PDB file of C-alpha atoms and ligand atoms in Angstrom:
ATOM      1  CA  UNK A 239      59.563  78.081 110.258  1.00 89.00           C
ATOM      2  CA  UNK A 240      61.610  78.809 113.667  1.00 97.00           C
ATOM      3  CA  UNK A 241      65.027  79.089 114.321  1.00 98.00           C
ATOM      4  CA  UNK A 242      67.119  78.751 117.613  1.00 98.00           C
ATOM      5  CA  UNK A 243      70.623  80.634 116.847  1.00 98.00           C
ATOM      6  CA  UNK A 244      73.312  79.575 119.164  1.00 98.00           C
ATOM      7  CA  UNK A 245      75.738  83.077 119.742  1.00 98.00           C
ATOM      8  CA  UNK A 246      78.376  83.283 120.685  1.00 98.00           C
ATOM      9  CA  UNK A 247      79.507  86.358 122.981  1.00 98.00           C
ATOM     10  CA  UNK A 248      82.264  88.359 123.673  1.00 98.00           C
ATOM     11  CA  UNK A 249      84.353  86.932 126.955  1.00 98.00           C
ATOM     12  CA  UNK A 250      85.691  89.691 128.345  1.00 97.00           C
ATOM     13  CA  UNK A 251      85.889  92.422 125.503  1.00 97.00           C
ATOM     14  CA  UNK A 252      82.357  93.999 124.189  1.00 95.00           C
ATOM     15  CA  UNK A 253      83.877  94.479 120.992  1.00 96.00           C
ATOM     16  CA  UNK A 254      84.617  90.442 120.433  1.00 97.00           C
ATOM     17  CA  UNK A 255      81.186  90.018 118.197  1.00 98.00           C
ATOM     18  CA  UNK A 256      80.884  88.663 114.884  1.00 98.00           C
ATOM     19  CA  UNK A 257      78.680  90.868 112.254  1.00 98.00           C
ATOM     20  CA  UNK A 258      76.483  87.796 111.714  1.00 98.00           C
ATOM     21  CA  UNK A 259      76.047  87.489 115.560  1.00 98.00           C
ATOM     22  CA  UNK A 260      75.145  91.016 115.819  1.00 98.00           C
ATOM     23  CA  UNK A 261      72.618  90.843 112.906  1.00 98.00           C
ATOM     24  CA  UNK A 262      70.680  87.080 114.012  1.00 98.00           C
ATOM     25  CA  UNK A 263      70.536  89.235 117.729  1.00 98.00           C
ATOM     26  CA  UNK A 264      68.971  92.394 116.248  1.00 98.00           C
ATOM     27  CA  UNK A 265      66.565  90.086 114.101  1.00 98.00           C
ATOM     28  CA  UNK A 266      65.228  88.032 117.198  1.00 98.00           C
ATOM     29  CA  UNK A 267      62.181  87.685 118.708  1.00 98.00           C
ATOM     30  CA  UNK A 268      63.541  87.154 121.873  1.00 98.00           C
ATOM     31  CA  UNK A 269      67.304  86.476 123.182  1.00 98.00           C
ATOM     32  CA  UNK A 270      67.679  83.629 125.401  1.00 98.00           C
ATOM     33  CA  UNK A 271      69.917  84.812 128.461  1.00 96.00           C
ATOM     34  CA  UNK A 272      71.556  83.013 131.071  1.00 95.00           C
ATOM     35  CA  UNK A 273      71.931  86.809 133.062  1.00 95.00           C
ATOM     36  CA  UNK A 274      69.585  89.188 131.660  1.00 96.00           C
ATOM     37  CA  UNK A 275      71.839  92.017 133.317  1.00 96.00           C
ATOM     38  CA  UNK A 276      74.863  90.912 131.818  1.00 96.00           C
ATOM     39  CA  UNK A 277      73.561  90.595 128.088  1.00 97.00           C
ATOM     40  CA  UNK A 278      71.687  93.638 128.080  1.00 96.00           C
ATOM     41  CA  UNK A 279      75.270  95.521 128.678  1.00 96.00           C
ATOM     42  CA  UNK A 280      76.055  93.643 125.728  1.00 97.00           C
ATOM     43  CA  UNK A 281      73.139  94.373 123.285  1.00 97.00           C
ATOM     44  CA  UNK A 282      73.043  98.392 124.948  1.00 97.00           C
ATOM     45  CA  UNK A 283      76.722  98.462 123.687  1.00 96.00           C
ATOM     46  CA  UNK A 284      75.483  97.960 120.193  1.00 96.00           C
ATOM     47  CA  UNK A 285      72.155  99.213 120.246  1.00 97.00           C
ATOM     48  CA  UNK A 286      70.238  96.314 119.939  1.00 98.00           C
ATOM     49  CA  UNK A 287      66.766  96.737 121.203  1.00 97.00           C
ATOM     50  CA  UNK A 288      65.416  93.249 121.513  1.00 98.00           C
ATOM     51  CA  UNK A 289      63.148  90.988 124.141  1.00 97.00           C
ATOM     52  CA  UNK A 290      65.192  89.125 126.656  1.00 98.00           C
ATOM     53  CA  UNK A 291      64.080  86.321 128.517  1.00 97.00           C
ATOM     54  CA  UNK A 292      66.498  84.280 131.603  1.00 96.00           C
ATOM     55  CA  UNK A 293      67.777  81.040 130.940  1.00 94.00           C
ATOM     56  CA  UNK A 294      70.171  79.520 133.374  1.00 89.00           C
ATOM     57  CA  UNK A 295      71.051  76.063 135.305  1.00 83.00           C
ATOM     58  CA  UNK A 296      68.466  76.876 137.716  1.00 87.00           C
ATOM     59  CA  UNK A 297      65.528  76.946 134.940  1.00 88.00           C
ATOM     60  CA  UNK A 298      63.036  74.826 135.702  1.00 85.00           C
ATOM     61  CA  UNK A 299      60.715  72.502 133.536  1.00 89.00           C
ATOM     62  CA  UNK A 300      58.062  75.359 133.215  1.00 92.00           C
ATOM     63  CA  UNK A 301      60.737  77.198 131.148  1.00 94.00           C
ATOM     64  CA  UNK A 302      61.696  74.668 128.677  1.00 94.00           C
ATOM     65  CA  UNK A 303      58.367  74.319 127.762  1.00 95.00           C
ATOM     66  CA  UNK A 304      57.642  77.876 127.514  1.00 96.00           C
ATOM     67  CA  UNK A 305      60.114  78.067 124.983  1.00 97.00           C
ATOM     68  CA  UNK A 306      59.486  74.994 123.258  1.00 97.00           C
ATOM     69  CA  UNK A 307      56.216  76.499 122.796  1.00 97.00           C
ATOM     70  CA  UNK A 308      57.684  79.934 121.454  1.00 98.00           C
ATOM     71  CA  UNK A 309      59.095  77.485 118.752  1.00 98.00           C
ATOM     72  CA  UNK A 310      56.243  76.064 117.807  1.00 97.00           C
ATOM     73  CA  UNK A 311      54.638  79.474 117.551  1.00 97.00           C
ATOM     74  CA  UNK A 312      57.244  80.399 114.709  1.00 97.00           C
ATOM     75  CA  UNK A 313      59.469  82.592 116.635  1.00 98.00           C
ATOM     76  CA  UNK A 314      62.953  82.977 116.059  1.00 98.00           C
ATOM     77  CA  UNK A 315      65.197  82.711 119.454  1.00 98.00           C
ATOM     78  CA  UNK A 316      68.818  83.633 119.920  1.00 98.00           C
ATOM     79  CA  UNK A 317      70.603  81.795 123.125  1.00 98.00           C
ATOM     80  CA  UNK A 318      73.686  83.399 124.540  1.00 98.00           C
ATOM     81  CA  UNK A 319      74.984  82.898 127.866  1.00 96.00           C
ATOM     82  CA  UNK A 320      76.956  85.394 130.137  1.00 96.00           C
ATOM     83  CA  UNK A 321      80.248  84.803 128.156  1.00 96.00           C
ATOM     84  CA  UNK A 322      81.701  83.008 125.311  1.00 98.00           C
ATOM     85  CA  UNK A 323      79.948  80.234 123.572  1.00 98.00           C
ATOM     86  CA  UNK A 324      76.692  78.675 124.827  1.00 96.00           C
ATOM     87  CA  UNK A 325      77.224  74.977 126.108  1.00 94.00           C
ATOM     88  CA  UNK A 326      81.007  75.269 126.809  1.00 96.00           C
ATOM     89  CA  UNK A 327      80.794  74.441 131.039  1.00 94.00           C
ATOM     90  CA  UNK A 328      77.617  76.829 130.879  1.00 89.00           C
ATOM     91  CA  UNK A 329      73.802  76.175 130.313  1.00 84.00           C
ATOM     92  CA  UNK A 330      72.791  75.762 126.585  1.00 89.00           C
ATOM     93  CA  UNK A 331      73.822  72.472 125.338  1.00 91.00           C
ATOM     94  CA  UNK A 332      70.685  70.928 127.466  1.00 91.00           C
ATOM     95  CA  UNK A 333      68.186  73.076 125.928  1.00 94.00           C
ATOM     96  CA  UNK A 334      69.886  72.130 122.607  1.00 95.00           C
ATOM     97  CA  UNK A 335      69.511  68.691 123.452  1.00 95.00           C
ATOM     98  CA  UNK A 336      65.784  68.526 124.831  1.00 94.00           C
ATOM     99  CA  UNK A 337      64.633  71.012 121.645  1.00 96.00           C
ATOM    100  CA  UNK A 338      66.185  68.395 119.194  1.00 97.00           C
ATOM    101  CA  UNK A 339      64.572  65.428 121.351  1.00 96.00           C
ATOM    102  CA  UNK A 340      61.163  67.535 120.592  1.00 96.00           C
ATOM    103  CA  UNK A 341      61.144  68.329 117.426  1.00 97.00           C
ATOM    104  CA  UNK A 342      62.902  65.171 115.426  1.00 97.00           C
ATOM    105  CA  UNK A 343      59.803  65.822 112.561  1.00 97.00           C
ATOM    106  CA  UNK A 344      60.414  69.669 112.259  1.00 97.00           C
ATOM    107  CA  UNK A 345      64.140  69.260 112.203  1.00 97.00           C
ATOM    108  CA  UNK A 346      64.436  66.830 109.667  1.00 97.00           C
ATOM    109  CA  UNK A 347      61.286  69.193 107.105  1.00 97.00           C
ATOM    110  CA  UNK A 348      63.111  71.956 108.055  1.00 96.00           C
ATOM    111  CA  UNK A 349      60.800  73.781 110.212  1.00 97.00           C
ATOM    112  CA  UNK A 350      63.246  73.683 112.830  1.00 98.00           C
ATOM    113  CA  UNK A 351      66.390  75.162 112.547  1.00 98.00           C
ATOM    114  CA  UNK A 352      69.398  75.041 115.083  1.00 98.00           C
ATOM    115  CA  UNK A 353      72.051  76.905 114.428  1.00 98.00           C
ATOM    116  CA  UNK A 354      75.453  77.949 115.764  1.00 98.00           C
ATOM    117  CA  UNK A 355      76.626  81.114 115.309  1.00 98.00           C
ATOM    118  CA  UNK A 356      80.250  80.687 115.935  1.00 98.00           C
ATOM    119  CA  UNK A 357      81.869  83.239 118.310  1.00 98.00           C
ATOM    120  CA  UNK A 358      84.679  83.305 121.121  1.00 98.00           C
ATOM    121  CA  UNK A 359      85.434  80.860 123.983  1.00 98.00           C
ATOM    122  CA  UNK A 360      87.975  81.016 126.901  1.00 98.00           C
ATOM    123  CA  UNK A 361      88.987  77.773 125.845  1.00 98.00           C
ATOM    124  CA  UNK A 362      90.384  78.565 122.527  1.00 97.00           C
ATOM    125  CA  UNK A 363      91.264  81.899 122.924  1.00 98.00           C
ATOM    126  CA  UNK A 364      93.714  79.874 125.836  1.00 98.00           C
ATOM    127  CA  UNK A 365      94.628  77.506 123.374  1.00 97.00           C
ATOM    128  CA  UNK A 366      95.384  80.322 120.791  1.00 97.00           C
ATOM    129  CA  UNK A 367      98.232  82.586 122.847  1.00 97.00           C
ATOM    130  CA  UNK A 368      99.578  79.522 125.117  1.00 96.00           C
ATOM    131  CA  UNK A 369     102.137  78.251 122.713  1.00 95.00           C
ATOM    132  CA  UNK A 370     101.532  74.735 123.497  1.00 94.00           C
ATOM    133  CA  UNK A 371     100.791  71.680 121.381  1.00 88.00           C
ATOM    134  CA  UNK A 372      96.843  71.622 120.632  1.00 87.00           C
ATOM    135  CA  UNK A 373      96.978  69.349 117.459  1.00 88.00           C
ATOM    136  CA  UNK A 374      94.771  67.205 119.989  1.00 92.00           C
ATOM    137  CA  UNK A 375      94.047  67.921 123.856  1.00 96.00           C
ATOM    138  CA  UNK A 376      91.243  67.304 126.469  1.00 97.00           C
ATOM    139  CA  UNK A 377      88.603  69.991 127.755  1.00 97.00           C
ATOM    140  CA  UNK A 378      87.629  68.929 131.218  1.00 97.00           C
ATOM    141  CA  UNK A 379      85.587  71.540 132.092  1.00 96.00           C
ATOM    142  CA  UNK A 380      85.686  72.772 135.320  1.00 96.00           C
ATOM    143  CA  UNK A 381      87.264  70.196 137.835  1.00 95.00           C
ATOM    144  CA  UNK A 382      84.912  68.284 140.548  1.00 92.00           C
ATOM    145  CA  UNK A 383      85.359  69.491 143.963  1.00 90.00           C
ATOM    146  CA  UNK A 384      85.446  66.627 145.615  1.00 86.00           C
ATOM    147  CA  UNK A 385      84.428  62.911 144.106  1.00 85.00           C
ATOM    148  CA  UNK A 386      86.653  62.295 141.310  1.00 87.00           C
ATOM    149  CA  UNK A 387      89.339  64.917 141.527  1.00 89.00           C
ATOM    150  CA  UNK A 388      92.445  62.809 142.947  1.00 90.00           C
ATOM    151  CA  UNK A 389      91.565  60.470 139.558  1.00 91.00           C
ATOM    152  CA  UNK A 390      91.318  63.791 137.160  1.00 93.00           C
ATOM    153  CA  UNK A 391      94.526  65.162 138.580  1.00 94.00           C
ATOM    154  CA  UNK A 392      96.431  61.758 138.466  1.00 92.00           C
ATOM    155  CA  UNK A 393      95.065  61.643 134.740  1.00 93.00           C
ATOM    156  CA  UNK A 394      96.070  64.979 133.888  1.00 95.00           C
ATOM    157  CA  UNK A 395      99.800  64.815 134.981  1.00 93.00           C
ATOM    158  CA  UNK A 396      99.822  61.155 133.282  1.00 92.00           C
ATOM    159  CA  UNK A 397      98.340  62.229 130.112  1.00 92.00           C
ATOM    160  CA  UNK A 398     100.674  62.756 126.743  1.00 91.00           C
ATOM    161  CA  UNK A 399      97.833  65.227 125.713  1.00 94.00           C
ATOM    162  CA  UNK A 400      96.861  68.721 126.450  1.00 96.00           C
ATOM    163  CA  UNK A 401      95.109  69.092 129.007  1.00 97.00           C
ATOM    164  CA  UNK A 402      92.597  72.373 129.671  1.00 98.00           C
ATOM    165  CA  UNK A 403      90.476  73.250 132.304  1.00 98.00           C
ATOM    166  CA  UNK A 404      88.252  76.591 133.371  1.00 98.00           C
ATOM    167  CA  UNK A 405      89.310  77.245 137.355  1.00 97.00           C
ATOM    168  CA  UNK A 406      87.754  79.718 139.784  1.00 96.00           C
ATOM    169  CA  UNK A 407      90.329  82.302 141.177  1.00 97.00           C
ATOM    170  CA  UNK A 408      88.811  80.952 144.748  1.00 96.00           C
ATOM    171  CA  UNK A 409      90.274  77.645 143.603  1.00 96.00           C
ATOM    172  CA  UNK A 410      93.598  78.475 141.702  1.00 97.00           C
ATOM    173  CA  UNK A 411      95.770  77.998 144.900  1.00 97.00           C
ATOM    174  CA  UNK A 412      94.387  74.705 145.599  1.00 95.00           C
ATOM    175  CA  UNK A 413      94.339  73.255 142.101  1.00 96.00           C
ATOM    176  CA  UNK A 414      98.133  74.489 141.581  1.00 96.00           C
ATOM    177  CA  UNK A 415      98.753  72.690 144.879  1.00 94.00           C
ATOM    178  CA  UNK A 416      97.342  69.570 143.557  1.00 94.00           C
ATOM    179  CA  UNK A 417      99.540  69.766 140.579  1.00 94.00           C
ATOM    180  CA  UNK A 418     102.714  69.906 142.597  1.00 94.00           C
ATOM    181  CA  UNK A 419     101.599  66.957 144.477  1.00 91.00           C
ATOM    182  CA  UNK A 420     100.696  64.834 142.110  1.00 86.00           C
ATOM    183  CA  UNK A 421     103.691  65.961 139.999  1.00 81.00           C
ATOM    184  CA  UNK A 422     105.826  63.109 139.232  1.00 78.00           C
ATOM    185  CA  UNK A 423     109.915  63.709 138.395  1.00 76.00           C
ATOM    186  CA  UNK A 424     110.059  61.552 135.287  1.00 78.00           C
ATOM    187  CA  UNK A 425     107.022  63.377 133.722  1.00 78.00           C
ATOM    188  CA  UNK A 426     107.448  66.934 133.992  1.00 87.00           C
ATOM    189  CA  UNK A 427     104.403  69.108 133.008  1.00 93.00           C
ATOM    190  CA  UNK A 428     104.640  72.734 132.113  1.00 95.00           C
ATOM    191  CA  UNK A 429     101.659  74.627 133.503  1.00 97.00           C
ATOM    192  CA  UNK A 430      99.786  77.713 131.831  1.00 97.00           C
ATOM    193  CA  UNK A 431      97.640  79.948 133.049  1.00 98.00           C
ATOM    194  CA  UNK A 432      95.816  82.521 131.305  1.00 98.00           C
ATOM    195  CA  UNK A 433      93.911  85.386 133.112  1.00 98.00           C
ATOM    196  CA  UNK A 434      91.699  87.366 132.082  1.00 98.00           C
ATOM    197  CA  UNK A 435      91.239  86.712 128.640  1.00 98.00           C
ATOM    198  CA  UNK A 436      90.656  90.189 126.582  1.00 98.00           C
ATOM    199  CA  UNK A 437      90.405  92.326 129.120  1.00 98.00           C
ATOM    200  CA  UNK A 438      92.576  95.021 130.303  1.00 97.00           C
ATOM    201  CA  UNK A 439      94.665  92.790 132.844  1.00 96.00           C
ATOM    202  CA  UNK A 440      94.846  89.637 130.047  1.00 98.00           C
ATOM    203  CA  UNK A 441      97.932  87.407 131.377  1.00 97.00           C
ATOM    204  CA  UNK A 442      99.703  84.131 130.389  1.00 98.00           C
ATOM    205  CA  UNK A 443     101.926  82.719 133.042  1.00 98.00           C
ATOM    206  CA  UNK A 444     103.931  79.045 132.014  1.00 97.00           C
ATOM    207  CA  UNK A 445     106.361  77.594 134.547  1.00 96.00           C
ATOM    208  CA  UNK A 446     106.296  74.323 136.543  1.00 95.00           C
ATOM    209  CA  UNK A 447     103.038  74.010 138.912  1.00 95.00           C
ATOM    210  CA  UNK A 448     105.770  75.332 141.631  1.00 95.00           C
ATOM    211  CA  UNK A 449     106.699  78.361 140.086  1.00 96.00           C
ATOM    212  CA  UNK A 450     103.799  79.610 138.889  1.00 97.00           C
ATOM    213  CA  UNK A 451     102.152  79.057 142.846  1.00 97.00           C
ATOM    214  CA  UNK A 452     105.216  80.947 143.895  1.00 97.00           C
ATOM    215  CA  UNK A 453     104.555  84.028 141.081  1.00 98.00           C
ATOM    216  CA  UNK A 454     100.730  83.794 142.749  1.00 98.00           C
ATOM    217  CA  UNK A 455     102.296  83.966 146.005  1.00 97.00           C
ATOM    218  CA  UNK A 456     104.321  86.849 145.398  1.00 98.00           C
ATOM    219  CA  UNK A 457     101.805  88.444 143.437  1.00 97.00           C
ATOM    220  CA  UNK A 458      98.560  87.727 145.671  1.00 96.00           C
ATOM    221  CA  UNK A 459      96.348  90.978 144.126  1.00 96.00           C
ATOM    222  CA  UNK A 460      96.467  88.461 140.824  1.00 97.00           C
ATOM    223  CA  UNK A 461      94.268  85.582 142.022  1.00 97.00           C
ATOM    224  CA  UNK A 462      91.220  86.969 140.940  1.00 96.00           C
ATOM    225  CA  UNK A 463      89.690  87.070 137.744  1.00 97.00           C
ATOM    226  CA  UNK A 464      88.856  84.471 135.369  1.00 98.00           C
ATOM    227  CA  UNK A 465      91.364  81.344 134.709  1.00 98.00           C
ATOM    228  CA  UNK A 466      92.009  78.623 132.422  1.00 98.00           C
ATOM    229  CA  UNK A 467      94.780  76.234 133.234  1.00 98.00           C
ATOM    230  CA  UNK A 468      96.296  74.327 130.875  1.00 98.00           C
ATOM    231  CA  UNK A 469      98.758  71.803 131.368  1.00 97.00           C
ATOM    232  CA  UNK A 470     101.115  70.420 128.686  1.00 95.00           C
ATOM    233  CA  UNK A 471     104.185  68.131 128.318  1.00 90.00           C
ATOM    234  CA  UNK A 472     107.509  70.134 129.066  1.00 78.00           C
ATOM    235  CA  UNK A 473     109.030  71.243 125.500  1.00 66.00           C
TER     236      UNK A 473
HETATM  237  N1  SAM B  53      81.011  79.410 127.783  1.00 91.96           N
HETATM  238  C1  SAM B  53      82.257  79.997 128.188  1.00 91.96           C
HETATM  239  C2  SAM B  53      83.288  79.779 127.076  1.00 91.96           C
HETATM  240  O1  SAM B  53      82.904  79.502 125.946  1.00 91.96           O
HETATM  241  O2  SAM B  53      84.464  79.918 127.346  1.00 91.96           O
HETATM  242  C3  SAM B  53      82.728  79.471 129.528  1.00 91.96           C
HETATM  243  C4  SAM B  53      81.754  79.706 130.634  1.00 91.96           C
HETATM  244  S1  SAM B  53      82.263  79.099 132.194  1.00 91.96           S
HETATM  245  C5  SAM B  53      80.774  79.282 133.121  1.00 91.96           C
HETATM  246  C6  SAM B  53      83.192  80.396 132.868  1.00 91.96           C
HETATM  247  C7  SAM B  53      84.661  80.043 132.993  1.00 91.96           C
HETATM  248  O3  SAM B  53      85.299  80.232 131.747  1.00 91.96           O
HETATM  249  C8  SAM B  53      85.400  80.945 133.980  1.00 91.96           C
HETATM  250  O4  SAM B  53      85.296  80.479 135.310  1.00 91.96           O
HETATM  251  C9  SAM B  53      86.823  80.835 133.462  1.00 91.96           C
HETATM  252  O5  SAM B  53      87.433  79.653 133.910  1.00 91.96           O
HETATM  253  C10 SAM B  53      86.590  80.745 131.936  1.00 91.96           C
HETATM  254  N2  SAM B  53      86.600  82.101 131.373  1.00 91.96           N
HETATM  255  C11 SAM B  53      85.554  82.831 130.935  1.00 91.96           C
HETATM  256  N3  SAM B  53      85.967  84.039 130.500  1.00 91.96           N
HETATM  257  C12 SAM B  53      87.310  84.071 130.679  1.00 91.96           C
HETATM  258  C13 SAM B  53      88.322  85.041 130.442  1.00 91.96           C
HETATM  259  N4  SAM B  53      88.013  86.234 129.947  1.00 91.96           N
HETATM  260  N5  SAM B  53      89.594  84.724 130.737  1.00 91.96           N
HETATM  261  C14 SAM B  53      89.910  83.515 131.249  1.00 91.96           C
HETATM  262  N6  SAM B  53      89.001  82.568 131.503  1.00 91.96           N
HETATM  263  C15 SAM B  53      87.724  82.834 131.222  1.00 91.96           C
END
């Protein structure tokens, strides 16, 4: 029997790791990584000593199949990518998808196991400290540059819901310019930002998409980092 644990990781903070995570890491075979570099800071912060192997968008075919025949040999893998949880707007959820495509037989005996080992996410951890209403929203990843965004943005400021998405800090300006323009009078959106998420600078700015450029503007040293916007119905 083989297992493929799905781990989360820490976002920001090395100390954001479940026990469980920490335990199915040590007890691998070999650890999945979408940056070698940045995981091994992880696993050298708690002393894991375990194979690692790279695992990113640019992974070819040869890849899959190398580990699709580390599965069939019985060994246990652990996936993580550089931050968060695996398959949330990073590689992951396609390997999860062509290994259950593979093994339909094993998976259903039980010789396969997939598994998620739950751990943080920018998106919730967002969600968590923005004080807006997330009974239900919509995760749109990161935005398209260039097909397809005047649609998104007309759909976010029109939408009821939540709306959350991950932005670059080389973006921020432009998205936040986007939002004023297609801001509409009658349907006022409040607009959150949260910056780097458990790490020493961690910030939450809500205003109108005007405001918050403005407190960007004035404050140019903050547009870097890592952002999630989220954009909400004015309370
Ligand atoms: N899988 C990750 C997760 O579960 O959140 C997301 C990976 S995605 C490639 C990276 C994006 O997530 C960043 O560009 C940023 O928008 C968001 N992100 C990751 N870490 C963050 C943090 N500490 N604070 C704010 N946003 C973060």
């Amino acid at each position: 029997m083989s297992t493929l644990s799905i781990i989360g990781t820490p976002i920001g903070n090395l100390e954001d790791i479940t026990l469980r995570a920490l335990k199915v890491l040590a007890a691998a075979d070999i650890i999945l990584c979408e940056d070698t570099r940045t995981t091994k800071r992880l696993l050298e912060r708690h002393d894991i000593q375990v194979k690692t192997m790279s695992y990113h968008v640019h992974s070819g075919l040869a890849r899959q199949e190398e580990i699709i025949n580390l599965l069939k040999d019985g060994k246990n893998l652990a996936l993580v990518s550089d931050a968060g949880t695996p398959g949330i707007s990073d590689p992951g959820s396609e390997l999860v998808r062509i290994i259950r495509q593979r093994f339909v037989p094993e998976l259903k005996t039980g010789e396969l196991k997939i598994e998620a080992i739950p751990g943080p996410s920018a998106l919730t951890s967002a969600l968590s400290i923005a004080g807006v209403s997330c009974a239900d929203f919509t995760f749109l990843g990161f935005l398209p540059h260039k097909k397809g965004r005047e649609t998104l943005f007309n759909e976010i400021i029109g939408s009821e819901r939540t709306m959350v998405f991950y932005e670059s800090p080389h973006r921020i300006m432009k998205t936040l310019d986007s939002l004023i323009t297609f801001g509409t009078l009658d349907n006022p959106k409040t607009v959150t930002i949260c910056r780097e998420l458990t790490k020493i600078f961690e910030e939450v700015v809500t205003g109108s998409a005007r405001e918050i450029k403005e407190y960007f503007e004035k404050n140019k040293e903050k547009v870097k980092g890592e952002f999630v916007v989220i954009v909400s119905v004015r309370l």
